[in-house]
Every structure is written in C-alpha cells, then in structure tokens.
Amino acid sequence: MARPDRRDPTQIRALHCVLGQLNRVDGSAQFSAGDTSVLCGVYGPVDVKLYEEKLDRAHIEVKFRPDIGVP
C-alpha cells in the first residue's frame, strides 16, 4: 500500500525534539513527527496526586484544550 507521503511501509516519520519552548515553566519540550506536534510544559513543585502508578514507569497527565470552540 502506498503512503501519501511516499514513505516505505518500513519507514517512520522523522522525529524532532526542541527543548525550552515555553516561558515561566520548570521545563518544556516540543515533539514533532510529520504533521503531528505536541508541546509539553512541566510545572511544579505541586502536591502529589495519588494514582495507581507503577514506580518503574513514567506517569503523564494530559490536559487537552482546543484553540477554538471553547467559551
């Protein structure tokens, strides 16, 4: 099956990471793959929220807020 971006079935999109994209945060990064991009900000310290976490793995809480359509 041919892909619209002409990659082979065994190829992945190029991955990019840029650090320090946001101001007034403890850390930030932007991850991109093709037309998909995620911007992450780390704020803290804050009180620890109790979850059913596994201590040998990372836990990420995602809050999604669209740019349009929000009152």
mmCIF file of C-alpha atoms in Angstrom:
data_model
loop_
_atom_site.group_PDB
_atom_site.id
_atom_site.type_symbol
_atom_site.label_atom_id
_atom_site.label_comp_id
_atom_site.label_asym_id
_atom_site.label_seq_id
_atom_site.Cartn_x
_atom_site.Cartn_y
_atom_site.Cartn_z
ATOM 1 C CA MET A 1 0.000 0.000 0.000
ATOM 2 C CA ALA A 2 1.416 3.410 -0.962
ATOM 3 C CA ARG A 3 1.509 6.143 1.669
ATOM 4 C CA PRO A 4 0.535 9.723 0.772
ATOM 5 C CA ASP A 5 3.989 10.981 1.848
ATOM 6 C CA ARG A 6 5.729 8.298 -0.252
ATOM 7 C CA ARG A 7 7.434 6.556 2.682
ATOM 8 C CA ASP A 8 8.113 2.837 2.500
ATOM 9 C CA PRO A 9 5.965 0.671 4.793
ATOM 10 C CA THR A 10 9.028 0.073 6.981
ATOM 11 C CA GLN A 11 9.962 3.770 7.355
ATOM 12 C CA ILE A 12 8.804 6.015 10.188
ATOM 13 C CA ARG A 13 8.447 9.790 10.042
ATOM 14 C CA ALA A 14 11.421 11.866 11.109
ATOM 15 C CA LEU A 15 11.216 12.692 14.826
ATOM 16 C CA HIS A 16 12.220 16.105 16.161
ATOM 17 C CA CYS A 17 12.532 17.438 19.713
ATOM 18 C CA VAL A 18 13.141 21.053 20.755
ATOM 19 C CA LEU A 19 13.680 21.930 24.426
ATOM 20 C CA GLY A 20 12.792 25.180 26.208
ATOM 21 C CA GLN A 21 9.889 26.304 24.008
ATOM 22 C CA LEU A 22 7.776 27.817 26.834
ATOM 23 C CA ASN A 23 8.464 30.637 29.300
ATOM 24 C CA ARG A 24 7.538 30.617 33.019
ATOM 25 C CA VAL A 25 7.662 26.814 33.332
ATOM 26 C CA ASP A 26 10.132 24.490 35.031
ATOM 27 C CA GLY A 27 10.755 22.694 31.744
ATOM 28 C CA SER A 28 9.262 22.314 28.291
ATOM 29 C CA ALA A 29 9.719 20.410 25.058
ATOM 30 C CA GLN A 30 8.106 20.153 21.652
ATOM 31 C CA PHE A 31 7.993 16.779 19.938
ATOM 32 C CA SER A 32 7.137 16.517 16.229
ATOM 33 C CA ALA A 33 6.656 13.658 13.790
ATOM 34 C CA GLY A 34 5.457 14.644 10.346
ATOM 35 C CA ASP A 35 2.459 16.981 10.670
ATOM 36 C CA THR A 36 1.833 15.949 14.290
ATOM 37 C CA SER A 37 3.303 18.113 17.048
ATOM 38 C CA VAL A 38 2.990 18.048 20.859
ATOM 39 C CA LEU A 39 4.079 20.856 23.175
ATOM 40 C CA CYS A 40 4.723 19.836 26.802
ATOM 41 C CA GLY A 41 5.169 22.043 29.854
ATOM 42 C CA VAL A 42 6.289 20.959 33.312
ATOM 43 C CA TYR A 43 5.104 22.992 36.296
ATOM 44 C CA GLY A 44 5.979 22.345 39.909
ATOM 45 C CA PRO A 45 6.502 21.571 42.611
ATOM 46 C CA VAL A 46 2.909 20.648 43.347
ATOM 47 C CA ASP A 47 1.213 18.264 45.729
ATOM 48 C CA VAL A 48 1.492 14.670 44.639
ATOM 49 C CA LYS A 49 -1.718 13.141 43.274
ATOM 50 C CA LEU A 50 -2.259 9.521 44.194
ATOM 51 C CA TYR A 51 -2.741 7.206 41.227
ATOM 52 C CA GLU A 52 -2.318 3.512 40.671
ATOM 53 C CA GLU A 53 1.186 4.174 39.409
ATOM 54 C CA LYS A 54 3.991 1.808 38.698
ATOM 55 C CA LEU A 55 7.161 3.213 40.235
ATOM 56 C CA ASP A 56 9.377 1.894 37.442
ATOM 57 C CA ARG A 57 7.427 3.833 34.744
ATOM 58 C CA ALA A 58 6.624 7.453 33.982
ATOM 59 C CA HIS A 59 3.161 8.866 34.523
ATOM 60 C CA ILE A 60 1.960 11.702 32.280
ATOM 61 C CA GLU A 61 -1.261 13.629 32.844
ATOM 62 C CA VAL A 62 -2.553 15.205 29.644
ATOM 63 C CA LYS A 63 -4.918 18.166 29.661
ATOM 64 C CA PHE A 64 -6.274 18.864 26.202
ATOM 65 C CA ARG A 65 -7.654 22.299 25.405
ATOM 66 C CA PRO A 66 -8.533 23.123 21.794
ATOM 67 C CA ASP A 67 -7.615 26.557 20.442
ATOM 68 C CA ILE A 68 -11.123 27.167 19.095
ATOM 69 C CA GLY A 69 -14.620 26.312 20.216
ATOM 70 C CA VAL A 70 -14.016 26.975 23.923
ATOM 71 C CA PRO A 71 -16.189 29.668 25.565
#
